[in-house]
Coordinates of C-alpha atoms in Angstrom, one line a residue:
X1199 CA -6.2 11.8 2.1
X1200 CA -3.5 9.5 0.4
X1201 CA -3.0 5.6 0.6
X1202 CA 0.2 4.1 -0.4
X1203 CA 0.6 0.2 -1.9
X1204 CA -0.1 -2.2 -5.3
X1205 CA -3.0 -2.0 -7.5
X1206 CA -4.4 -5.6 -7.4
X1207 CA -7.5 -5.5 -9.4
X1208 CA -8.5 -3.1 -12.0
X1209 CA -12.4 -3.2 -12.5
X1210 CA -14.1 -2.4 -16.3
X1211 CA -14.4 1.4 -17.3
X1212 CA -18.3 2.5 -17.0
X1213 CA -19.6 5.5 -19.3
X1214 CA -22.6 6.8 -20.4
X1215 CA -24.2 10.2 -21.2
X1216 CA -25.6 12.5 -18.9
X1217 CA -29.3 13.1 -18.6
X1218 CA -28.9 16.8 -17.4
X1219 CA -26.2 17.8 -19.5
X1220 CA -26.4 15.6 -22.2
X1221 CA -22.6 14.9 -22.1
X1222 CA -20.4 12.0 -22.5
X1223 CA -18.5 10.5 -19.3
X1224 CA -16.6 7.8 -18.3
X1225 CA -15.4 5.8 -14.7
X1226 CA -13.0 3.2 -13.6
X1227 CA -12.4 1.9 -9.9
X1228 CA -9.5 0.3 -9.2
X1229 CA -8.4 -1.7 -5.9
X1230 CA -5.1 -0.8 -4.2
X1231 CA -3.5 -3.5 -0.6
X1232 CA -1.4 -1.6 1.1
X1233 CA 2.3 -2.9 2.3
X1234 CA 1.6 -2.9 6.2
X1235 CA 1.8 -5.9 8.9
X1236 CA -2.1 -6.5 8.3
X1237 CA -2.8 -5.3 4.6
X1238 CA -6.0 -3.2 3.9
X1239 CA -7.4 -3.2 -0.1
X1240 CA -9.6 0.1 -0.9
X1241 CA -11.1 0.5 -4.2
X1242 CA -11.3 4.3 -5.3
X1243 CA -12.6 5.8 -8.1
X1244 CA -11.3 8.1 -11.3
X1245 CA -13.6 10.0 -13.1
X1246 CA -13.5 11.3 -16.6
X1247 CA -11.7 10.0 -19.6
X1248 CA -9.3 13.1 -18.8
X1249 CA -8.5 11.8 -15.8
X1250 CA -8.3 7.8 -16.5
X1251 CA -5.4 8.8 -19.9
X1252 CA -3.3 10.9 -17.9
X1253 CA -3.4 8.7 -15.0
X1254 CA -2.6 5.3 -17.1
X1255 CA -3.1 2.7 -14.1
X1256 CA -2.2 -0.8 -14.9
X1257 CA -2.5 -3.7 -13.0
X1258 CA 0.7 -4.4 -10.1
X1259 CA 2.2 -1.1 -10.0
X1260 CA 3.4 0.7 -6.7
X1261 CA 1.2 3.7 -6.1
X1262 CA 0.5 6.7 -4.0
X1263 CA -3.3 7.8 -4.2
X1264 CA -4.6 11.0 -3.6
X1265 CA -8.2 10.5 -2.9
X1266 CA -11.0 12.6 -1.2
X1267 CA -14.2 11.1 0.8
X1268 CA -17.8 10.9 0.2
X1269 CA -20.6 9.7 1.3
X1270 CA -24.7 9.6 0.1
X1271 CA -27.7 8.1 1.4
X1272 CA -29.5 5.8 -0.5
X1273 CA -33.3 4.4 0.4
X1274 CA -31.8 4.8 4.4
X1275 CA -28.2 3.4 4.0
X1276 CA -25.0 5.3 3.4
X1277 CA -22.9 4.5 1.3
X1278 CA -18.8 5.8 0.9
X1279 CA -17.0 6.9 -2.7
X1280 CA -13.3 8.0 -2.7
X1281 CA -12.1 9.5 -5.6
X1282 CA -8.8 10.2 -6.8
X1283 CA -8.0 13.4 -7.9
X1284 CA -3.6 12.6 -8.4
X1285 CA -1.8 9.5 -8.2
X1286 CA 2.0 9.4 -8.1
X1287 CA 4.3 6.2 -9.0
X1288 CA 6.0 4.6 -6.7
X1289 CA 9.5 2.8 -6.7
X1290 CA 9.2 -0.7 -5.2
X1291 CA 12.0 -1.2 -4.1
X1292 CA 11.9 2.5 -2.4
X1293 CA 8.4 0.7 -1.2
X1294 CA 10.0 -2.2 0.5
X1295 CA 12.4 -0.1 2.4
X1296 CA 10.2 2.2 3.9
X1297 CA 8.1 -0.7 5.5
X1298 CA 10.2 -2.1 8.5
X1299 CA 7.2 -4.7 8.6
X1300 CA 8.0 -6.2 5.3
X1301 CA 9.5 -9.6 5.1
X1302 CA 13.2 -8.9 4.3
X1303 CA 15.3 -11.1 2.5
X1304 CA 17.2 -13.3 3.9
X1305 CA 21.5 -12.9 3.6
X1306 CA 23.8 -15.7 4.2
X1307 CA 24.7 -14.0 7.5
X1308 CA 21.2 -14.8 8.6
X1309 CA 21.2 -18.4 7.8
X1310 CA 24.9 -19.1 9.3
X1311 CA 25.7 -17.4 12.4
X1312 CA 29.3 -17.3 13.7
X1313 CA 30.4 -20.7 15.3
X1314 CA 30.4 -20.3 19.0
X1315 CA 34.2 -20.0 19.9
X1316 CA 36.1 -23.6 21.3
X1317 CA 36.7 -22.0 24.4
X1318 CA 34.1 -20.3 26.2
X1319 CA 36.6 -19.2 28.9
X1320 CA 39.6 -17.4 26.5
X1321 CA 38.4 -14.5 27.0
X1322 CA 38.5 -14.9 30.8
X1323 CA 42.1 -16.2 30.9
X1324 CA 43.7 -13.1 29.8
X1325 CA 42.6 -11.1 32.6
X1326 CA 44.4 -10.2 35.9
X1327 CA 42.6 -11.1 39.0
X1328 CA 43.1 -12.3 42.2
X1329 CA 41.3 -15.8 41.5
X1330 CA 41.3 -17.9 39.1
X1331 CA 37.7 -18.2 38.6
X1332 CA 35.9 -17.0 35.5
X1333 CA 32.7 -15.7 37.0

């Protein structure tokens, strides 16, 4: 799955070592809102130290997240992790465009529209008919 938008919060790296393995590893979640009408945040999940170098996410930038879903019980609750396995950086302005929903901004043709013209009934005049009336 994949979720387009902004990283707003980046949350501390976690490590530790491994009690079956005895390795070294390291986590960092991170929370993305998305650009639509009604904005959704999801925080996802990078593992390994790999992973979190090559990646490099910082705080505000425009990102496409490549994620996959699961889920594990815990003393009868269930309880979701997504994980991102590729993230891809987005141009904002590229970002803006593609959302028809996002607030646009305004031109100077949008504050002043055209004057209405003096006459509503020029156009009207120039016609040949019968009558004299404009409707």
């Amino acid at each position: 799955m994949e979720i387009e938008g902004k990283i707003i919060n980046v949350l501390p790296a976690q490590g530790g070592i491994s009690a079956r393995t005895g390795n070294a590893w390291k986590s960092q979640e991170f929370v993305i809102e998305t650009h639509e009408q009604y904005p959704r945040k999801c925080c996802f999940r990078v593992f390994g130290e790999d992973r979190l170098a090559a990646m490099n996410i910082q705080a505000g930038e425009e990102l496409r997240v490549f994620f996959d879903i699961d889920a594990r019980e815990y003393q009868g609750r269930w309880y979701n992790t997504l994980s991102a396995w590729k993230v891809e950086r987005v141009d904002a302005a590229a970002a803006q465009a593609a959302d028809p929903a996002a607030p646009q901004p305004m031109t100077s043709a949008d504050a002043f529209p055209p004057a209405p013209s003096a006459d509503p009934f020029a156009a009207a005049a120039g016609t040949d008919t019968a009558d004299d009336l404009p409707f």
